[in-house]
Amino acid sequence: MKNVVIIGAGLGGLATAIRLAHYGYRVTIVEKNERVGGKMNIVRHNGYTFDTGPSLLTMPFIIRELFASVGEAMEDHITLVPVDPICRYWFSDGATLDASGNLKNTEEEIARLSAADVEGFRKFIAHGERIYNASAESFLFQPFGSLDIKGILGNLKLLPAVTKLDAFRTLNDAVETFFADPRLQQLFNRFATYNGSSPYLAPATLAIIPYIEFAFGGWYVEGGMYKLAEALEGLATKKGVRIQTGVEVKKIVVERKKAKGILPQSGELIPADIVISNADALYTHKELLTGSRWKFDSTEPSLSGFVMLLGVKKSFTRLKHHNVFFSADYKDEFDVMFNDLKPSPNPTIYVCQTSQSDSSHAPVGCSNLFVLVNAPSLRCPGTDGSPEYLSDWEKEKHEYRNLIIRKLSTLGLGDIEKHIEYEEIITPLDFERRYNAFRGSIYGTSSNSRMAAFLRPPNKSAEVENLYFAGGSSHPGGGIPLVLLSGKIVADMIQQQVGQP
Ligand SMILES: Cc1cc2nc3c(=O)[nH]c(=O)nc-3n(C[C@H](O)[C@H](O)[C@H](O)COP(=O)(O)OP(=O)(O)OC[C@H]3O[C@@H](n4cnc5c(N)ncnc54)[C@H](O)[C@@H]3O)c2cc1C
């Protein structure tokens, strides 16, 4: 029986392991942290529960398919709950809009702000649907080769679909043609941040994201998002996967260009016929492989995040489950983050309050607020090629926290400061340290160029035989559904290429 070792028990690692174990491979996952889930993580404190990573689930059929592919019913493991409205948007002029999976309701909300834009909304969603239809089967659900000659030839069959992807203008350019009202432009530009990019740089292909959200809805996992990680851990264990937590990998051992196993920080070589890295692909190339040719320093990472977990002795009845408080100048926000690599002094603020849908997540009369602000990745190369930190989050985090609390107070959350009884801050530095996220990025490489989607590290190493990549930093990209898809892509690729387990 062939031995597979997977580095990392994030959602990508767990999904790959479940499928490979089902195919008959002997699978071991080695995870540096004390629990599985990676960026899908959880904090519990004095009656408060916080999901510290993903808060919104889309494309639920991908999770259902994962369970079904190994003979299980998703409903026997987790319960998905639709969130409606999906999100309440708060604009800087005081207006609000509730976006719903029920398109009629969303159209009514749009009409309240700008009746002339309702038709544009319909056309924009239809445009996103065309991009989805052109890319889902041929790109999202399939492996994608590297951009060497072999990879290019292998991917030529995708060319007819590529031309339909609206990749030659930015998302903002497209949004401006569909919507006249600047508030609606801001709302639909926001979807570029779902993979950590700027709407002013990323291709209009990202119009696929609002289509997916409106067509398939926004979902929550009953009991908290972390229940998904626990369910996948349970399923992996049931399928015979061995999960070792608290073990950090130091090196992927390569002999004559073939992966032979992994070397933990302490302990002996764990031999393997196949090695899969679920750890960030750029980090893997830089830190776990010797002599990789990958150009890390010229690869632009996606955005990171500045997170505050607030246990507040107060109810916020005007807040929905998901809320976005938009800044007055969206373009400036992205310029500051991507050009100056600094946190924006006037950021858009996302607030998730799961205690509204899940009373077990906060004591009675209290709220668990997960506050997320986009933040730049950690550093850029110094002039001598060495990495240098551009912001020192350890020093700056309290000041930035105060700025956000002040903003939230003026935006309708009133005297929130007085009622905070639990608080934790998570900075880009923490994302780097906790998960080995390359420069603290949340979604791997940014999509800030026309070709970005095709330049992500591929699922199979071009440098080392028997080495594969599954997770949000490789193909097809970040976010729960795509990460789970990468697990399917890698497991199927191994079964086809390696054959008999
Ligand atoms: C704040 C935040 C909000 C988000 N919001 C959403 C959302 O609303 N919806 C959505 O769909 N997505 C969201 N995402 C993105 C989503 O969480 C990720 O795309 C996804 O969880 C990534 O999974 P992964 O398996 O690719 O990687 P990871 O979760 O990063 O897992 C990689 C694992 O590898 C381990 N590892 C790394 N190096 C080593 C080593 N040397 N040895 C052993 N183990 C190692 C890490 O500890 C980690 O457990 C959000 C992410 C964050 C952080």
Coordinates of C-alpha atoms and ligand atoms in Angstrom, one line a residue:
M1 CA 0.0 0.0 0.0
K2 CA 1.4 3.5 -0.9
N3 CA 2.2 5.9 1.9
V4 CA 0.9 9.5 1.5
V5 CA 2.1 12.2 3.9
I6 CA 0.2 15.5 4.0
I7 CA 1.7 18.6 5.5
G8 CA -1.1 20.5 7.2
A9 CA -4.6 19.7 8.5
G10 CA -6.3 22.7 7.0
L11 CA -9.5 22.2 5.0
G12 CA -7.4 21.4 1.9
G13 CA -5.3 18.8 3.7
L14 CA -8.3 17.1 5.3
A15 CA -10.3 17.0 2.1
T16 CA -7.4 15.4 0.2
A17 CA -6.8 12.9 2.9
I18 CA -10.4 11.8 3.1
R19 CA -10.6 11.1 -0.6
L20 CA -7.2 9.4 -0.8
A21 CA -7.9 7.2 2.2
H22 CA -11.2 6.2 0.5
Y23 CA -9.2 5.3 -2.7
G24 CA -7.1 2.9 -0.5
Y25 CA -3.9 4.9 0.2
R26 CA -2.4 4.9 3.6
V27 CA -2.6 8.6 4.7
T28 CA -0.9 10.5 7.5
I29 CA -1.4 14.2 8.2
V30 CA 1.2 16.1 10.1
E31 CA 0.0 19.4 11.5
K32 CA 2.0 21.9 13.4
N33 CA -0.8 23.3 15.5
E34 CA -2.6 21.6 18.4
R35 CA -5.9 21.2 16.4
V36 CA -7.0 20.7 12.8
G37 CA -8.7 23.3 10.6
G38 CA -5.8 25.6 9.8
K39 CA -7.3 29.1 9.2
M40 CA -10.7 27.8 10.1
N41 CA -10.1 28.1 13.8
I42 CA -12.0 28.7 17.0
V43 CA -11.6 30.6 20.3
R44 CA -13.8 29.9 23.3
H45 CA -13.8 32.1 26.4
N46 CA -16.2 32.6 29.3
G47 CA -19.4 31.7 27.4
Y48 CA -18.2 33.4 24.2
T49 CA -17.4 31.3 21.0
F50 CA -15.7 32.9 18.0
D51 CA -14.9 31.5 14.6
T52 CA -11.6 33.2 13.9
G53 CA -11.3 32.5 10.2
P54 CA -14.0 32.0 7.5
S55 CA -17.5 33.2 8.5
L56 CA -19.4 32.8 5.2
L57 CA -19.9 29.6 3.3
T58 CA -20.9 29.5 -0.4
M59 CA -21.3 26.7 -2.9
P60 CA -22.6 24.2 -0.3
F61 CA -23.0 21.5 -2.9
I62 CA -19.2 21.1 -2.9
I63 CA -19.2 20.0 0.7
R64 CA -22.2 17.7 0.1
E65 CA -20.3 16.1 -2.8
L66 CA -17.2 15.6 -0.6
F67 CA -19.2 13.6 1.9
A68 CA -21.1 11.7 -0.9
S69 CA -17.9 10.8 -2.7
V70 CA -16.9 8.6 0.2
G71 CA -20.4 7.2 0.8
E72 CA -21.6 9.6 3.5
A73 CA -24.5 12.0 3.8
M74 CA -23.4 15.6 4.7
E75 CA -26.6 15.9 6.8
D76 CA -25.4 13.1 9.1
H77 CA -22.3 15.2 10.0
I78 CA -23.2 18.9 9.8
T79 CA -26.3 21.1 9.4
L80 CA -26.0 24.1 7.0
V81 CA -28.2 27.0 7.7
P82 CA -29.0 29.7 5.1
V83 CA -28.2 33.2 6.2
D84 CA -30.7 35.8 5.0
P85 CA -30.1 38.6 4.4
I86 CA -26.6 37.4 3.5
C87 CA -25.2 40.8 4.5
R88 CA -26.2 44.2 5.7
Y89 CA -24.2 46.9 4.0
W90 CA -23.7 50.3 5.7
F91 CA -22.6 53.1 3.5
S92 CA -20.7 56.2 4.6
D93 CA -23.7 58.5 3.9
G94 CA -25.7 56.5 6.4
A95 CA -27.8 54.4 3.9
T96 CA -28.0 50.7 4.3
L97 CA -28.8 47.8 1.9
D98 CA -29.7 44.2 2.8
A99 CA -28.3 41.8 0.2
S100 CA -30.3 38.6 -0.1
G101 CA -30.1 35.3 -2.0
N102 CA -33.7 36.0 -2.9
L103 CA -33.0 38.2 -5.9
K104 CA -36.4 39.9 -5.8
N105 CA -35.6 41.2 -2.3
T106 CA -32.2 42.4 -3.4
E107 CA -33.7 44.2 -6.4
E108 CA -36.1 46.0 -4.0
E109 CA -33.2 47.0 -1.8
I110 CA -31.2 48.2 -4.8
A111 CA -34.3 50.1 -6.1
R112 CA -34.5 51.9 -2.7
L113 CA -31.0 53.3 -3.4
S114 CA -31.0 53.7 -7.1
A115 CA -34.0 52.4 -9.2
A116 CA -32.1 52.9 -12.4
D117 CA -29.5 50.3 -11.3
V118 CA -31.9 47.3 -10.9
E119 CA -31.6 46.4 -14.6
G120 CA -27.8 46.7 -14.2
F121 CA -27.9 44.3 -11.3
R122 CA -29.8 41.7 -13.3
K123 CA -27.3 42.1 -16.2
F124 CA -24.3 41.9 -13.8
I125 CA -25.5 38.7 -12.3
A126 CA -26.2 37.2 -15.7
H127 CA -22.6 38.3 -16.7
G128 CA -21.2 36.5 -13.7
E129 CA -23.2 33.4 -14.6
R130 CA -21.7 33.4 -18.1
I131 CA -18.2 33.5 -16.6
Y132 CA -19.1 30.7 -14.2
N133 CA -20.4 28.5 -17.0
A134 CA -17.3 29.2 -19.0
S135 CA -14.9 28.5 -16.2
A136 CA -16.4 26.0 -13.7
E137 CA -16.0 22.7 -15.6
S138 CA -12.9 23.6 -17.6
F139 CA -10.9 25.6 -14.9
L140 CA -12.2 25.5 -11.3
F141 CA -13.0 21.8 -11.2
Q142 CA -9.9 20.7 -13.1
P143 CA -6.1 20.6 -12.5
F144 CA -4.2 23.4 -14.0
G145 CA -0.6 22.9 -15.3
S146 CA 2.3 25.2 -14.8
L147 CA 3.1 27.9 -17.3
D148 CA 6.1 26.0 -18.8
I149 CA 5.8 24.8 -22.4
K150 CA 4.4 21.5 -21.3
G151 CA 1.8 23.2 -19.1
I152 CA 0.9 25.7 -21.7
L153 CA 0.3 23.0 -24.3
G154 CA -1.7 21.0 -21.8
N155 CA -3.9 23.9 -21.0
L156 CA -4.5 25.0 -24.7
K157 CA -7.8 23.2 -24.6
L158 CA -8.9 25.9 -22.1
L159 CA -8.4 28.8 -24.6
P160 CA -12.0 29.0 -25.9
A161 CA -13.2 29.4 -22.3
V162 CA -10.4 31.9 -21.4
T163 CA -11.7 34.4 -23.9
K164 CA -15.1 34.4 -22.2
L165 CA -13.7 35.3 -18.8
D166 CA -13.7 39.1 -19.1
A167 CA -10.1 39.1 -18.0
F168 CA -9.0 42.2 -20.0
R169 CA -10.5 44.9 -17.8
T170 CA -10.6 45.3 -14.1
L171 CA -13.5 44.4 -11.9
N172 CA -14.1 48.1 -11.1
D173 CA -14.2 48.9 -14.9
A174 CA -16.9 46.2 -15.3
V175 CA -18.8 47.3 -12.2
E176 CA -18.9 50.9 -13.5
T177 CA -20.5 49.8 -16.7
F178 CA -23.3 48.0 -14.9
F179 CA -24.0 50.4 -12.0
A180 CA -24.3 54.2 -11.9
D181 CA -24.6 54.7 -8.1
P182 CA -21.2 54.9 -6.4
R183 CA -22.6 53.0 -3.4
L184 CA -23.5 50.0 -5.5
Q185 CA -20.2 50.2 -7.3
Q186 CA -18.5 50.0 -3.9
L187 CA -20.7 47.0 -2.9
F188 CA -20.0 45.0 -6.0
N189 CA -16.3 45.9 -6.0
R190 CA -16.0 44.4 -2.6
F191 CA -16.2 40.9 -4.0
A192 CA -12.5 41.2 -5.1
T193 CA -11.6 41.0 -1.4
Y194 CA -13.0 37.5 -1.2
N195 CA -9.7 36.4 -2.6
G196 CA -7.6 39.2 -1.1
S197 CA -7.3 41.4 -4.2
S198 CA -8.0 45.0 -5.2
P199 CA -11.1 45.6 -7.5
Y200 CA -9.1 48.3 -9.2
L201 CA -6.4 45.8 -10.3
A202 CA -8.0 42.4 -10.4
P203 CA -9.7 41.2 -13.6
A204 CA -13.5 41.4 -14.1
T205 CA -13.5 37.6 -14.1
L206 CA -14.1 38.1 -10.3
A207 CA -17.7 39.0 -11.2
I208 CA -18.1 35.2 -10.9
I209 CA -18.0 35.7 -7.0
P210 CA -21.2 37.8 -6.6
Y211 CA -23.0 35.5 -9.0
I212 CA -22.0 32.5 -6.9
E213 CA -23.1 34.2 -3.7
F214 CA -26.5 35.3 -5.0
A215 CA -27.2 32.1 -7.0
F216 CA -26.1 29.6 -4.3
G217 CA -26.7 31.7 -1.2
G218 CA -24.7 32.4 1.9
W219 CA -24.6 29.7 4.5
Y220 CA -23.6 29.1 8.1
V221 CA -22.7 25.9 9.8
E222 CA -25.0 25.2 12.8
G223 CA -23.0 25.4 16.0
G224 CA -20.3 27.5 14.3
M225 CA -18.1 27.3 11.2
Y226 CA -15.5 25.2 13.1
K227 CA -18.0 22.3 13.2
L228 CA -17.0 21.8 9.5
A229 CA -13.4 21.3 10.5
E230 CA -14.5 18.9 13.3
A231 CA -16.7 17.0 10.8
L232 CA -13.9 16.6 8.3
E233 CA -11.5 15.4 11.1
G234 CA -14.1 12.8 12.2
L235 CA -14.6 11.6 8.6
A236 CA -10.8 11.4 8.0
T237 CA -10.3 9.4 11.1
K238 CA -13.2 7.1 10.2
K239 CA -11.5 6.5 6.8
G240 CA -8.3 5.5 8.6
V241 CA -6.3 8.7 8.2
R242 CA -3.7 9.2 10.9
I243 CA -3.6 12.8 12.1
Q244 CA -0.5 13.9 14.1
T245 CA -1.0 17.4 15.6
G246 CA 1.7 19.5 17.3
V247 CA 4.3 18.3 14.7
E248 CA 6.0 20.9 12.5
V249 CA 7.6 19.8 9.3
K250 CA 11.1 21.3 8.7
K251 CA 12.0 19.9 5.3
I252 CA 10.6 17.8 2.5
V253 CA 13.2 15.2 1.8
V254 CA 14.1 15.0 -1.9
E255 CA 16.4 12.5 -3.5
R256 CA 17.2 12.6 -7.3
K257 CA 14.3 15.1 -7.8
K258 CA 11.8 12.7 -6.1
A259 CA 10.0 13.4 -2.8
K260 CA 11.0 10.7 -0.3
G261 CA 9.3 11.9 2.9
I262 CA 9.3 14.7 5.4
L263 CA 11.5 15.7 8.3
P264 CA 9.8 17.0 11.4
Q265 CA 11.4 19.8 13.5
S266 CA 12.4 17.1 16.0
G267 CA 12.3 13.4 15.3
E268 CA 13.1 11.2 12.4
L269 CA 12.3 11.1 8.7
I270 CA 8.7 10.1 8.0
P271 CA 9.1 8.2 4.7
A272 CA 6.4 8.6 2.0
D273 CA 5.7 7.6 -1.6
I274 CA 3.8 10.8 -2.1
V275 CA 4.1 14.1 -0.3
I276 CA 1.3 16.7 -0.4
S277 CA 1.7 20.1 1.0
N278 CA -1.4 21.8 2.3
A279 CA 0.8 24.5 3.9
D280 CA 1.0 27.7 1.9
A281 CA 2.6 26.8 -1.5
L282 CA 5.0 29.8 -1.5
Y283 CA 6.1 29.1 2.1
T284 CA 6.6 25.4 1.1
H285 CA 8.8 26.3 -1.9
K286 CA 10.8 28.8 0.2
E287 CA 11.2 27.0 3.5
L288 CA 10.5 23.3 3.0
L289 CA 12.2 22.7 -0.3
T290 CA 15.9 23.2 -0.9
G291 CA 16.9 25.2 -4.1
S292 CA 13.4 25.9 -5.4
R293 CA 13.3 28.1 -8.5
W294 CA 10.0 29.8 -7.5
K295 CA 10.3 33.6 -7.5
F296 CA 8.9 34.3 -4.1
D297 CA 10.0 37.9 -3.8
S298 CA 8.3 39.0 -7.1
T299 CA 5.1 37.2 -6.3
E300 CA 2.5 39.5 -4.8
P301 CA 0.7 38.0 -1.8
S302 CA -3.0 38.5 -1.3
L303 CA -4.3 40.8 1.4
S304 CA -4.0 39.7 5.0
G305 CA -6.4 40.7 7.8
F306 CA -6.6 42.5 11.1
V307 CA -9.0 40.7 13.4
M308 CA -10.6 41.7 16.7
L309 CA -12.7 39.2 18.7
L310 CA -14.9 41.2 21.0
G311 CA -17.1 39.7 23.7
V312 CA -19.5 42.5 24.4
K313 CA -22.1 42.8 27.2
K314 CA -24.7 44.3 25.0
S315 CA -27.1 43.4 22.1
F316 CA -26.8 45.1 18.8
T317 CA -30.3 44.7 17.2
R318 CA -29.5 46.7 14.1
L319 CA -26.6 44.4 13.2
K320 CA -27.3 41.3 11.1
H321 CA -25.2 38.1 11.1
H322 CA -22.8 39.7 8.5
N323 CA -22.3 43.4 8.3
V324 CA -20.0 45.6 6.2
F325 CA -19.4 49.3 7.1
F326 CA -17.9 50.9 4.0
S327 CA -15.3 53.6 4.1
A328 CA -15.9 56.9 2.2
D329 CA -13.0 56.3 -0.3
Y330 CA -12.6 52.7 -1.4
K331 CA -10.0 53.4 -4.0
D332 CA -7.7 55.1 -1.5
E333 CA -8.0 52.1 0.9
F334 CA -6.6 49.7 -1.7
D335 CA -4.0 52.1 -2.9
V336 CA -2.7 52.4 0.7
M337 CA -2.7 48.6 1.2
F338 CA -1.2 47.6 -2.2
N339 CA 1.0 50.5 -3.0
D340 CA 2.2 51.7 0.3
L341 CA 1.8 48.3 2.0
K342 CA 0.3 50.1 5.0
P343 CA -3.0 49.5 6.9
S344 CA -5.7 52.0 5.8
P345 CA -6.4 54.8 8.3
N346 CA -10.0 54.8 7.1
P347 CA -10.8 51.2 6.5
T348 CA -14.0 49.3 5.5
I349 CA -15.0 47.2 8.5
Y350 CA -16.6 43.8 8.4
V351 CA -18.5 42.7 11.6
C352 CA -19.9 39.2 12.0
Q353 CA -22.2 38.4 14.9
T354 CA -22.9 34.7 15.0
S355 CA -24.6 35.0 18.4
Q356 CA -27.6 36.4 16.5
S357 CA -28.1 33.1 14.7
D358 CA -26.6 30.9 17.4
S359 CA -27.6 31.7 20.9
S360 CA -24.9 29.3 22.3
H361 CA -22.2 31.7 21.0
A362 CA -22.6 34.4 23.7
P363 CA -24.2 34.7 27.2
V364 CA -27.8 36.0 27.2
G365 CA -27.9 39.7 26.3
C366 CA -24.3 39.7 25.0
S367 CA -22.8 39.6 21.5
N368 CA -19.7 37.9 20.0
L369 CA -18.3 40.3 17.5
F370 CA -15.8 39.1 14.9
V371 CA -14.3 42.3 13.4
L372 CA -12.2 42.0 10.3
V373 CA -10.4 44.7 8.4
N374 CA -8.4 44.1 5.3
A375 CA -4.7 44.6 5.9
P376 CA -1.6 44.5 3.7
S377 CA 0.7 41.5 3.5
L378 CA 3.6 41.8 5.8
R379 CA 6.7 42.9 3.9
C380 CA 8.3 43.6 0.6
P381 CA 11.9 42.7 -0.3
G382 CA 14.4 45.2 0.8
T383 CA 16.7 46.8 -1.8
D384 CA 19.3 44.3 -1.0
G385 CA 16.8 41.5 -1.6
S386 CA 16.4 40.8 2.1
P387 CA 12.9 40.8 3.6
E388 CA 12.0 43.8 5.7
Y389 CA 8.9 44.4 7.8
L390 CA 7.0 47.4 6.7
S391 CA 4.8 47.6 9.7
D392 CA 5.4 46.4 13.2
W393 CA 2.1 45.0 14.3
E394 CA 3.3 44.2 17.8
K395 CA 3.7 48.0 18.4
E396 CA 0.9 49.3 16.2
K397 CA -1.9 46.9 16.9
H398 CA -3.3 48.7 20.0
E399 CA -3.4 52.0 18.2
Y400 CA -5.1 50.4 15.2
R401 CA -7.6 48.7 17.5
N402 CA -8.5 52.0 19.1
L403 CA -9.0 53.6 15.6
I404 CA -11.4 50.8 14.7
I405 CA -13.3 50.9 18.0
R406 CA -13.7 54.7 17.6
K407 CA -15.0 54.2 14.0
L408 CA -17.5 51.5 15.1
S409 CA -18.8 53.8 17.8
T410 CA -19.6 56.5 15.4
L411 CA -21.0 54.0 12.8
G412 CA -23.8 53.0 15.1
L413 CA -22.3 50.7 17.7
G414 CA -22.4 53.5 20.3
D415 CA -20.5 53.2 23.6
I416 CA -19.2 49.7 22.6
E417 CA -15.8 50.2 24.4
K418 CA -17.5 50.4 27.8
H419 CA -19.2 47.0 27.3
I420 CA -16.2 44.9 26.1
E421 CA -15.5 42.1 28.5
Y422 CA -13.3 39.9 26.3
E423 CA -11.0 40.9 23.6
E424 CA -8.3 39.3 21.4
I425 CA -6.4 40.8 18.5
I426 CA -5.1 38.8 15.5
T427 CA -2.7 40.6 13.2
P428 CA -1.0 39.6 9.9
L429 CA 2.0 38.6 11.9
D430 CA -0.1 36.1 13.8
F431 CA -1.4 34.6 10.5
E432 CA 2.2 34.1 9.4
R433 CA 3.3 32.6 12.8
R434 CA 0.3 30.4 13.4
Y435 CA -0.3 29.0 9.9
N436 CA 3.0 29.7 8.1
A437 CA 0.9 31.9 5.7
F438 CA 3.4 33.5 3.3
R439 CA 3.8 37.1 4.5
G440 CA 0.6 36.7 6.5
S441 CA -1.5 36.5 3.3
I442 CA -4.9 34.9 3.8
Y443 CA -5.5 33.7 0.2
G444 CA -2.0 32.9 -1.2
T445 CA -1.1 35.0 -4.2
S446 CA -3.2 38.1 -5.1
S447 CA -5.3 38.1 -8.2
N448 CA -4.2 41.7 -9.1
S449 CA -3.3 40.9 -12.7
R450 CA -5.1 39.5 -15.7
M451 CA -3.1 36.3 -15.7
A452 CA -3.0 35.8 -11.9
A453 CA -5.5 32.9 -11.8
F454 CA -3.2 31.0 -14.2
L455 CA 0.0 31.9 -12.3
R456 CA -0.9 30.3 -9.0
P457 CA 1.4 27.5 -8.0
P458 CA 0.0 24.4 -9.7
N459 CA -1.3 21.3 -7.9
K460 CA 1.7 19.2 -8.9
S461 CA 5.3 20.3 -8.5
A462 CA 7.1 21.0 -11.7
E463 CA 10.4 20.6 -9.8
V464 CA 10.0 17.5 -7.7
E465 CA 8.3 14.2 -8.6
N466 CA 5.6 12.9 -6.3
L467 CA 5.1 16.3 -4.7
Y468 CA 1.6 17.9 -4.8
F469 CA -0.1 21.0 -3.4
A470 CA -3.6 21.2 -2.1
G471 CA -5.0 24.3 -0.5
G472 CA -6.0 27.9 -1.0
S473 CA -2.6 29.1 -2.2
S474 CA -2.5 26.8 -5.2
H475 CA -5.1 26.1 -7.9
P476 CA -8.0 26.8 -8.0
G477 CA -7.7 29.4 -5.1
G478 CA -8.7 30.4 -1.6
G479 CA -12.0 30.2 0.2
I480 CA -13.7 27.1 1.6
P481 CA -15.3 25.8 -1.6
L482 CA -12.2 26.2 -3.8
V483 CA -9.9 24.8 -1.1
L484 CA -12.1 21.7 -0.9
L485 CA -12.0 21.5 -4.7
S486 CA -8.2 21.5 -4.7
G487 CA -8.4 18.4 -2.5
K488 CA -10.6 16.7 -5.1
I489 CA -8.3 17.8 -7.9
V490 CA -5.1 16.5 -6.1
A491 CA -6.6 13.2 -5.0
D492 CA -8.0 12.4 -8.5
M493 CA -4.7 13.5 -10.1
I494 CA -2.8 11.1 -7.8
Q495 CA -5.1 8.3 -8.5
Q496 CA -4.7 8.8 -12.2
Q497 CA -1.0 9.4 -12.2
V498 CA 0.2 7.0 -9.5
G499 CA -2.4 4.3 -10.0
Q500 CA -2.8 1.4 -7.6
P501 CA -2.7 2.4 -4.0
Ligands
LIG1 C1 -9.9 36.0 8.8 C2 -10.2 35.1 7.7 C3 -11.5 35.2 7.1 C4 -11.9 34.4 6.1 N1 -13.1 34.5 5.6 C5 -13.6 33.5 4.7 C6 -15.0 33.4 4.4 O1 -15.8 34.1 5.0 N2 -15.3 32.4 3.5 C7 -14.4 31.6 2.9 O2 -14.8 30.7 2.1 N3 -13.1 31.7 3.2 C8 -12.7 32.6 4.1 N4 -11.3 32.7 4.4 C9 -10.4 31.8 3.7 C10 -10.3 30.4 4.2 O3 -10.3 30.3 5.6 C11 -9.1 29.7 3.6 O4 -9.1 29.9 2.2 C12 -9.0 28.2 3.9 O5 -9.4 28.0 5.3 C13 -7.6 27.8 3.7 O6 -7.5 26.4 3.9 P1 -6.1 25.7 3.5 O7 -6.4 24.2 3.8 O8 -5.8 26.0 2.1 O9 -5.0 26.3 4.4 P2 -4.7 26.6 5.9 O10 -6.0 26.7 6.6 O11 -3.7 27.6 6.0 O12 -4.1 25.2 6.4 C14 -2.7 24.9 6.2 C15 -2.3 24.1 7.4 O13 -0.9 23.7 7.3 C16 -0.3 23.8 8.6 N5 1.1 24.0 8.4 C17 1.8 25.0 7.8 N6 3.1 24.8 7.8 C18 3.3 23.6 8.4 C19 4.5 22.8 8.7 N7 5.7 23.2 8.4 N8 4.3 21.7 9.3 C20 3.1 21.2 9.7 N9 1.9 21.9 9.4 C21 2.1 23.1 8.8 C22 -1.0 25.1 9.2 O14 -0.8 25.1 10.6 C23 -2.4 24.9 8.8 O15 -3.1 24.1 9.7 C24 -10.9 33.5 5.5 C25 -9.7 33.4 6.1 C26 -9.3 34.2 7.2 C27 -8.0 34.0 7.8

